[in-house]
mmCIF file of N, CA and C in Angstrom:
data_model
loop_
_atom_site.group_PDB
_atom_site.id
_atom_site.type_symbol
_atom_site.label_atom_id
_atom_site.label_comp_id
_atom_site.label_asym_id
_atom_site.label_seq_id
_atom_site.Cartn_x
_atom_site.Cartn_y
_atom_site.Cartn_z
ATOM 1 N N GLY A 15 -20.816 -47.804 109.391
ATOM 2 C CA GLY A 15 -21.819 -47.120 108.611
ATOM 3 C C GLY A 15 -23.130 -46.991 109.339
ATOM 4 N N GLY A 16 -23.918 -48.070 109.345
ATOM 5 C CA GLY A 16 -25.254 -48.021 109.925
ATOM 6 C C GLY A 16 -25.236 -47.801 111.418
ATOM 7 N N GLN A 17 -24.278 -48.438 112.099
ATOM 8 C CA GLN A 17 -24.176 -48.278 113.551
ATOM 9 C C GLN A 17 -23.888 -46.820 113.902
ATOM 10 N N ARG A 18 -23.020 -46.192 113.121
ATOM 11 C CA ARG A 18 -22.686 -44.788 113.342
ATOM 12 C C ARG A 18 -23.920 -43.899 113.148
ATOM 13 N N GLN A 19 -24.719 -44.191 112.112
ATOM 14 C CA GLN A 19 -25.944 -43.429 111.868
ATOM 15 C C GLN A 19 -26.910 -43.588 113.035
ATOM 16 N N CYS A 20 -27.093 -44.817 113.504
ATOM 17 C CA CYS A 20 -28.006 -45.081 114.623
ATOM 18 C C CYS A 20 -27.577 -44.308 115.864
ATOM 19 N N VAL A 21 -26.293 -44.322 116.163
ATOM 20 C CA VAL A 21 -25.777 -43.607 117.333
ATOM 21 C C VAL A 21 -25.992 -42.106 117.174
ATOM 22 N N ALA A 22 -25.727 -41.569 115.997
ATOM 23 C CA ALA A 22 -25.899 -40.130 115.762
ATOM 24 C C ALA A 22 -27.359 -39.719 115.926
ATOM 25 N N ILE A 23 -28.278 -40.515 115.406
ATOM 26 C CA ILE A 23 -29.705 -40.199 115.530
ATOM 27 C C ILE A 23 -30.127 -40.286 116.991
ATOM 28 N N ALA A 24 -29.720 -41.342 117.680
ATOM 29 C CA ALA A 24 -30.079 -41.508 119.088
ATOM 30 C C ALA A 24 -29.516 -40.370 119.939
ATOM 31 N N ARG A 25 -28.291 -39.964 119.664
ATOM 32 C CA ARG A 25 -27.676 -38.869 120.409
ATOM 33 C C ARG A 25 -28.470 -37.581 120.206
ATOM 34 N N THR A 26 -28.861 -37.312 118.984
ATOM 35 C CA THR A 26 -29.636 -36.105 118.684
ATOM 36 C C THR A 26 -30.970 -36.126 119.417
ATOM 37 N N ALA A 27 -31.659 -37.266 119.381
ATOM 38 C CA ALA A 27 -32.964 -37.379 120.031
ATOM 39 C C ALA A 27 -32.839 -37.259 121.546
ATOM 40 N N THR A 28 -31.748 -37.747 122.110
ATOM 41 C CA THR A 28 -31.544 -37.722 123.557
ATOM 42 C C THR A 28 -31.426 -36.304 124.090
ATOM 43 N N PHE A 29 -30.863 -35.412 123.311
ATOM 44 C CA PHE A 29 -30.656 -34.051 123.775
ATOM 45 C C PHE A 29 -31.873 -33.160 123.554
ATOM 46 N N ALA A 30 -33.046 -33.770 123.413
ATOM 47 C CA ALA A 30 -34.324 -33.050 123.333
ATOM 48 C C ALA A 30 -34.300 -31.947 122.282
ATOM 49 N N SER A 31 -33.879 -32.291 121.101
ATOM 50 C CA SER A 31 -33.882 -31.328 120.005
ATOM 51 C C SER A 31 -35.316 -30.924 119.684
ATOM 52 N N LYS A 32 -35.499 -29.692 119.262
ATOM 53 C CA LYS A 32 -36.828 -29.236 118.867
ATOM 54 C C LYS A 32 -37.211 -29.776 117.502
ATOM 55 N N LEU A 33 -36.209 -30.056 116.679
ATOM 56 C CA LEU A 33 -36.444 -30.565 115.335
ATOM 57 C C LEU A 33 -35.224 -31.375 114.916
ATOM 58 N N ILE A 34 -35.468 -32.554 114.373
ATOM 59 C CA ILE A 34 -34.382 -33.393 113.877
ATOM 60 C C ILE A 34 -34.441 -33.377 112.353
ATOM 61 N N ILE A 35 -33.353 -32.965 111.723
ATOM 62 C CA ILE A 35 -33.266 -32.934 110.267
ATOM 63 C C ILE A 35 -32.296 -34.023 109.832
ATOM 64 N N MET A 36 -32.770 -34.917 108.967
ATOM 65 C CA MET A 36 -31.943 -36.020 108.479
ATOM 66 C C MET A 36 -31.813 -35.908 106.970
ATOM 67 N N ASP A 37 -30.595 -35.746 106.502
ATOM 68 C CA ASP A 37 -30.321 -35.625 105.071
ATOM 69 C C ASP A 37 -29.753 -36.949 104.579
ATOM 70 N N GLU A 38 -30.565 -37.689 103.837
ATOM 71 C CA GLU A 38 -30.170 -38.988 103.287
ATOM 72 C C GLU A 38 -29.540 -39.882 104.370
ATOM 73 N N PRO A 39 -30.277 -40.153 105.463
ATOM 74 C CA PRO A 39 -29.677 -40.885 106.584
ATOM 75 C C PRO A 39 -29.297 -42.326 106.275
ATOM 76 N N THR A 40 -29.802 -42.883 105.192
ATOM 77 C CA THR A 40 -29.475 -44.277 104.868
ATOM 78 C C THR A 40 -28.611 -44.406 103.613
ATOM 79 N N ALA A 41 -28.131 -43.284 103.101
ATOM 80 C CA ALA A 41 -27.269 -43.337 101.913
ATOM 81 C C ALA A 41 -26.032 -44.172 102.220
ATOM 82 N N ALA A 42 -25.673 -45.027 101.304
ATOM 83 C CA ALA A 42 -24.472 -45.868 101.387
ATOM 84 C C ALA A 42 -24.532 -46.916 102.490
ATOM 85 N N LEU A 43 -25.738 -47.194 103.009
ATOM 86 C CA LEU A 43 -25.879 -48.250 104.011
ATOM 87 C C LEU A 43 -26.386 -49.520 103.350
ATOM 88 N N GLY A 44 -26.082 -50.642 103.949
ATOM 89 C CA GLY A 44 -26.599 -51.915 103.472
ATOM 90 C C GLY A 44 -28.050 -52.101 103.887
ATOM 91 N N VAL A 45 -28.633 -53.199 103.468
ATOM 92 C CA VAL A 45 -30.048 -53.470 103.728
ATOM 93 C C VAL A 45 -30.334 -53.533 105.226
ATOM 94 N N GLN A 46 -29.534 -54.262 105.984
ATOM 95 C CA GLN A 46 -29.770 -54.399 107.424
ATOM 96 C C GLN A 46 -29.588 -53.076 108.157
ATOM 97 N N GLU A 47 -28.552 -52.338 107.813
ATOM 98 C CA GLU A 47 -28.309 -51.054 108.456
ATOM 99 C C GLU A 47 -29.418 -50.062 108.126
ATOM 100 N N THR A 48 -29.887 -50.085 106.874
ATOM 101 C CA THR A 48 -30.992 -49.214 106.472
ATOM 102 C C THR A 48 -32.232 -49.528 107.292
ATOM 103 N N ALA A 49 -32.534 -50.802 107.469
ATOM 104 C CA ALA A 49 -33.701 -51.208 108.260
ATOM 105 C C ALA A 49 -33.575 -50.719 109.700
ATOM 106 N N GLN A 50 -32.380 -50.792 110.275
ATOM 107 C CA GLN A 50 -32.171 -50.314 111.645
ATOM 108 C C GLN A 50 -32.436 -48.817 111.752
ATOM 109 N N VAL A 51 -31.881 -48.059 110.826
ATOM 110 C CA VAL A 51 -32.069 -46.605 110.845
ATOM 111 C C VAL A 51 -33.542 -46.263 110.632
ATOM 112 N N GLU A 52 -34.206 -46.937 109.703
ATOM 113 C CA GLU A 52 -35.624 -46.674 109.457
ATOM 114 C C GLU A 52 -36.464 -47.004 110.690
ATOM 115 N N ASN A 53 -36.115 -48.053 111.417
ATOM 116 C CA ASN A 53 -36.844 -48.388 112.646
ATOM 117 C C ASN A 53 -36.682 -47.306 113.703
ATOM 118 N N ILE A 54 -35.488 -46.742 113.802
ATOM 119 C CA ILE A 54 -35.273 -45.638 114.740
ATOM 120 C C ILE A 54 -36.107 -44.432 114.330
ATOM 121 N N ILE A 55 -36.134 -44.126 113.041
ATOM 122 C CA ILE A 55 -36.932 -42.996 112.552
ATOM 123 C C ILE A 55 -38.405 -43.225 112.869
ATOM 124 N N ARG A 56 -38.897 -44.440 112.635
ATOM 125 C CA ARG A 56 -40.297 -44.769 112.950
ATOM 126 C C ARG A 56 -40.591 -44.571 114.437
ATOM 127 N N THR A 57 -39.681 -45.022 115.282
ATOM 128 C CA THR A 57 -39.869 -44.878 116.729
ATOM 129 C C THR A 57 -39.926 -43.406 117.122
ATOM 130 N N LEU A 58 -39.014 -42.607 116.590
ATOM 131 C CA LEU A 58 -39.030 -41.171 116.871
ATOM 132 C C LEU A 58 -40.345 -40.551 116.422
ATOM 133 N N LYS A 59 -40.779 -40.896 115.224
ATOM 134 C CA LYS A 59 -42.037 -40.379 114.678
ATOM 135 C C LYS A 59 -43.210 -40.796 115.560
ATOM 136 N N ASP A 60 -43.250 -42.074 115.949
ATOM 137 C CA ASP A 60 -44.333 -42.580 116.798
ATOM 138 C C ASP A 60 -44.351 -41.901 118.166
ATOM 139 N N ASN A 61 -43.192 -41.435 118.620
ATOM 140 C CA ASN A 61 -43.096 -40.730 119.899
ATOM 141 C C ASN A 61 -43.366 -39.232 119.764
ATOM 142 N N GLY A 62 -43.735 -38.799 118.558
ATOM 143 C CA GLY A 62 -44.097 -37.404 118.345
ATOM 144 C C GLY A 62 -42.936 -36.456 118.120
ATOM 145 N N GLU A 63 -41.749 -36.993 117.866
ATOM 146 C CA GLU A 63 -40.596 -36.128 117.598
ATOM 147 C C GLU A 63 -40.769 -35.462 116.234
ATOM 148 N N PRO A 64 -40.567 -34.156 116.144
ATOM 149 C CA PRO A 64 -40.649 -33.490 114.837
ATOM 150 C C PRO A 64 -39.410 -33.809 113.998
ATOM 151 N N LEU A 65 -39.641 -34.305 112.786
ATOM 152 C CA LEU A 65 -38.556 -34.749 111.914
ATOM 153 C C LEU A 65 -38.702 -34.165 110.520
ATOM 154 N N ILE A 66 -37.595 -33.863 109.913
ATOM 155 C CA ILE A 66 -37.541 -33.578 108.481
ATOM 156 C C ILE A 66 -36.604 -34.614 107.884
ATOM 157 N N LEU A 67 -37.100 -35.353 106.918
ATOM 158 C CA LEU A 67 -36.313 -36.386 106.246
ATOM 159 C C LEU A 67 -36.088 -35.951 104.805
ATOM 160 N N ILE A 68 -34.845 -35.817 104.425
ATOM 161 C CA ILE A 68 -34.494 -35.479 103.049
ATOM 162 C C ILE A 68 -34.027 -36.767 102.391
ATOM 163 N N SER A 69 -34.733 -37.174 101.330
ATOM 164 C CA SER A 69 -34.399 -38.447 100.694
ATOM 165 C C SER A 69 -34.876 -38.460 99.252
ATOM 166 N N HIS A 70 -34.123 -39.172 98.416
ATOM 167 C CA HIS A 70 -34.542 -39.417 97.041
ATOM 168 C C HIS A 70 -35.168 -40.793 96.905
ATOM 169 N N ASN A 71 -35.222 -41.538 97.990
ATOM 170 C CA ASN A 71 -35.750 -42.897 97.994
ATOM 171 C C ASN A 71 -37.266 -42.836 98.200
ATOM 172 N N MET A 72 -38.026 -43.012 97.117
ATOM 173 C CA MET A 72 -39.478 -42.869 97.187
ATOM 174 C C MET A 72 -40.128 -43.871 98.141
ATOM 175 N N ARG A 73 -39.634 -45.096 98.164
ATOM 176 C CA ARG A 73 -40.201 -46.080 99.093
ATOM 177 C C ARG A 73 -40.041 -45.586 100.528
ATOM 178 N N GLN A 74 -38.858 -45.095 100.825
ATOM 179 C CA GLN A 74 -38.573 -44.599 102.161
ATOM 180 C C GLN A 74 -39.436 -43.382 102.502
ATOM 181 N N VAL A 75 -39.570 -42.473 101.569
ATOM 182 C CA VAL A 75 -40.380 -41.275 101.782
ATOM 183 C C VAL A 75 -41.825 -41.659 102.091
ATOM 184 N N PHE A 76 -42.400 -42.531 101.278
ATOM 185 C CA PHE A 76 -43.794 -42.918 101.487
ATOM 186 C C PHE A 76 -43.972 -43.778 102.737
ATOM 187 N N ASP A 77 -42.954 -44.512 103.112
ATOM 188 C CA ASP A 77 -43.036 -45.366 104.296
ATOM 189 C C ASP A 77 -42.901 -44.569 105.588
ATOM 190 N N LEU A 78 -42.070 -43.538 105.599
ATOM 191 C CA LEU A 78 -41.722 -42.859 106.843
ATOM 192 C C LEU A 78 -42.353 -41.484 107.033
ATOM 193 N N CYS A 79 -42.854 -40.875 105.981
ATOM 194 C CA CYS A 79 -43.303 -39.481 106.071
ATOM 195 C C CYS A 79 -44.820 -39.352 106.031
ATOM 196 N N ASP A 80 -45.319 -38.287 106.662
ATOM 197 C CA ASP A 80 -46.744 -37.949 106.588
ATOM 198 C C ASP A 80 -46.994 -36.924 105.491
ATOM 199 N N ARG A 81 -46.016 -36.064 105.295
ATOM 200 C CA ARG A 81 -46.138 -34.960 104.352
ATOM 201 C C ARG A 81 -44.910 -34.976 103.454
ATOM 202 N N ILE A 82 -45.115 -34.639 102.189
ATOM 203 C CA ILE A 82 -44.015 -34.639 101.223
ATOM 204 C C ILE A 82 -43.922 -33.246 100.606
ATOM 205 N N VAL A 83 -42.758 -32.645 100.730
ATOM 206 C CA VAL A 83 -42.506 -31.335 100.142
ATOM 207 C C VAL A 83 -41.418 -31.529 99.093
ATOM 208 N N VAL A 84 -41.694 -31.062 97.882
ATOM 209 C CA VAL A 84 -40.735 -31.207 96.784
ATOM 210 C C VAL A 84 -40.165 -29.832 96.451
ATOM 211 N N PHE A 85 -38.838 -29.758 96.438
ATOM 212 C CA PHE A 85 -38.129 -28.553 96.019
ATOM 213 C C PHE A 85 -37.535 -28.799 94.644
ATOM 214 N N ARG A 86 -37.582 -27.799 93.801
ATOM 215 C CA ARG A 86 -36.890 -27.837 92.513
ATOM 216 C C ARG A 86 -36.320 -26.453 92.283
ATOM 217 N N ARG A 87 -35.032 -26.405 92.011
ATOM 218 C CA ARG A 87 -34.325 -25.136 91.778
ATOM 219 C C ARG A 87 -34.513 -24.162 92.943
ATOM 220 N N GLY A 88 -34.491 -24.704 94.163
ATOM 221 C CA GLY A 88 -34.566 -23.869 95.354
ATOM 222 C C GLY A 88 -35.946 -23.380 95.732
ATOM 223 N N ARG A 89 -36.972 -23.854 95.052
ATOM 224 C CA ARG A 89 -38.339 -23.405 95.336
ATOM 225 C C ARG A 89 -39.233 -24.596 95.628
ATOM 226 N N ILE A 90 -40.214 -24.380 96.489
ATOM 227 C CA ILE A 90 -41.197 -25.426 96.769
ATOM 228 C C ILE A 90 -42.143 -25.519 95.582
ATOM 229 N N VAL A 91 -42.245 -26.708 94.995
ATOM 230 C CA VAL A 91 -43.160 -26.917 93.872
ATOM 231 C C VAL A 91 -44.336 -27.804 94.267
ATOM 232 N N ALA A 92 -44.251 -28.465 95.417
ATOM 233 C CA ALA A 92 -45.377 -29.270 95.904
ATOM 234 C C ALA A 92 -45.244 -29.448 97.409
ATOM 235 N N ASN A 93 -46.386 -29.406 98.082
ATOM 236 C CA ASN A 93 -46.464 -29.626 99.524
ATOM 237 C C ASN A 93 -47.718 -30.463 99.736
ATOM 238 N N LEU A 94 -47.531 -31.767 99.904
ATOM 239 C CA LEU A 94 -48.647 -32.708 99.835
ATOM 240 C C LEU A 94 -48.709 -33.631 101.038
ATOM 241 N N ARG A 95 -49.900 -34.025 101.409
ATOM 242 C CA ARG A 95 -50.070 -35.108 102.378
ATOM 243 C C ARG A 95 -49.832 -36.411 101.629
ATOM 244 N N LYS A 96 -49.163 -37.335 102.271
ATOM 245 C CA LYS A 96 -48.791 -38.604 101.632
ATOM 246 C C LYS A 96 -50.004 -39.311 101.040
ATOM 247 N N GLU A 97 -51.105 -39.312 101.754
ATOM 248 C CA GLU A 97 -52.276 -40.050 101.282
ATOM 249 C C GLU A 97 -52.970 -39.386 100.091
ATOM 250 N N ASN A 98 -52.583 -38.160 99.758
ATOM 251 C CA ASN A 98 -53.193 -37.446 98.634
ATOM 252 C C ASN A 98 -52.354 -37.488 97.365
ATOM 253 N N THR A 99 -51.319 -38.324 97.346
ATOM 254 C CA THR A 99 -50.436 -38.354 96.182
ATOM 255 C C THR A 99 -49.860 -39.753 95.993
ATOM 256 N N ASP A 100 -49.074 -39.902 94.942
ATOM 257 C CA ASP A 100 -48.389 -41.177 94.711
ATOM 258 C C ASP A 100 -47.001 -40.887 94.140
ATOM 259 N N GLY A 101 -46.220 -41.932 93.967
ATOM 260 C CA GLY A 101 -44.849 -41.787 93.494
ATOM 261 C C GLY A 101 -44.739 -41.115 92.144
ATOM 262 N N GLN A 102 -45.672 -41.411 91.243
ATOM 263 C CA GLN A 102 -45.624 -40.797 89.907
ATOM 264 C C GLN A 102 -45.811 -39.288 89.996
ATOM 265 N N ASP A 103 -46.750 -38.846 90.842
ATOM 266 C CA ASP A 103 -46.944 -37.406 91.022
ATOM 267 C C ASP A 103 -45.669 -36.750 91.540
ATOM 268 N N ILE A 104 -45.058 -37.372 92.535
ATOM 269 C CA ILE A 104 -43.854 -36.796 93.132
ATOM 270 C C ILE A 104 -42.735 -36.702 92.101
ATOM 271 N N VAL A 105 -42.525 -37.756 91.334
ATOM 272 C CA VAL A 105 -41.489 -37.735 90.293
ATOM 273 C C VAL A 105 -41.793 -36.639 89.273
ATOM 274 N N SER A 106 -43.057 -36.449 88.938
ATOM 275 C CA SER A 106 -43.435 -35.383 88.003
ATOM 276 C C SER A 106 -43.072 -34.011 88.553
ATOM 277 N N TYR A 107 -43.306 -33.805 89.849
ATOM 278 C CA TYR A 107 -42.923 -32.527 90.457
ATOM 279 C C TYR A 107 -41.404 -32.363 90.480
ATOM 280 N N ILE A 108 -40.693 -33.434 90.789
ATOM 281 C CA ILE A 108 -39.228 -33.376 90.849
ATOM 282 C C ILE A 108 -38.643 -33.025 89.483
ATOM 283 N N THR A 109 -39.171 -33.639 88.432
ATOM 284 C CA THR A 109 -38.618 -33.443 87.092
ATOM 285 C C THR A 109 -39.146 -32.199 86.398
ATOM 286 N N GLY A 110 -40.217 -31.624 86.932
ATOM 287 C CA GLY A 110 -40.798 -30.446 86.310
ATOM 288 C C GLY A 110 -41.883 -30.759 85.309
ATOM 289 N N ALA A 111 -42.300 -32.016 85.226
ATOM 290 C CA ALA A 111 -43.366 -32.385 84.298
ATOM 291 C C ALA A 111 -44.693 -31.753 84.708
ATOM 292 N N LYS A 112 -44.857 -31.470 86.011
ATOM 293 C CA LYS A 112 -46.042 -30.755 86.488
ATOM 294 C C LYS A 112 -45.604 -29.333 86.785
ATOM 295 N N THR A 113 -46.299 -28.378 86.228
ATOM 296 C CA THR A 113 -45.927 -26.982 86.426
ATOM 297 C C THR A 113 -47.032 -26.253 87.155
ATOM 298 N N GLY A 114 -46.754 -25.030 87.538
ATOM 299 C CA GLY A 114 -47.768 -24.217 88.198
ATOM 300 C C GLY A 114 -47.420 -23.974 89.653
ATOM 301 N N GLU A 115 -48.398 -23.441 90.357
ATOM 302 C CA GLU A 115 -48.225 -23.110 91.762
ATOM 303 C C GLU A 115 -48.000 -24.360 92.592
ATOM 304 N N ALA A 116 -47.386 -24.190 93.724
ATOM 305 C CA ALA A 116 -47.215 -25.310 94.654
ATOM 306 C C ALA A 116 -48.591 -25.799 95.084
ATOM 307 N N GLU A 117 -48.755 -27.095 95.074
ATOM 308 C CA GLU A 117 -50.031 -27.683 95.467
ATOM 309 C C GLU A 117 -50.060 -27.807 96.976
ATOM 310 N N LEU A 118 -51.058 -27.213 97.590
ATOM 311 C CA LEU A 118 -51.183 -27.258 99.039
ATOM 312 C C LEU A 118 -52.390 -28.107 99.391
ATOM 313 N N ALA A 119 -52.154 -29.367 99.640
ATOM 314 C CA ALA A 119 -53.232 -30.287 99.995
ATOM 315 C C ALA A 119 -53.169 -30.535 101.492
ATOM 316 N N ALA A 120 -53.993 -29.845 102.220
ATOM 317 C CA ALA A 120 -53.949 -29.944 103.694
ATOM 318 C C ALA A 120 -54.628 -31.178 104.208
#
């Protein structure tokens, strides 16, 4: 599980990808494997690699991301800098409790 994820991420980064997209990279992993994958993501981020992380794990999103984009029904409903929002706001956008134009907080 986790070892396979780590190898896949490392292989992608090695081939000088212009953008790395990770869709739920820690789904179905144990605590130790999740920590390993998150450490690799942090290292890639610290090295300036462009990443898109798709996750429903709010702790992970706030820990690993600089910007949070929320999609609902195929449309962007929020595009926020991490420091300008919190978990409750994000959940509100996900569930539709907050309506209106996409919030663009640069």
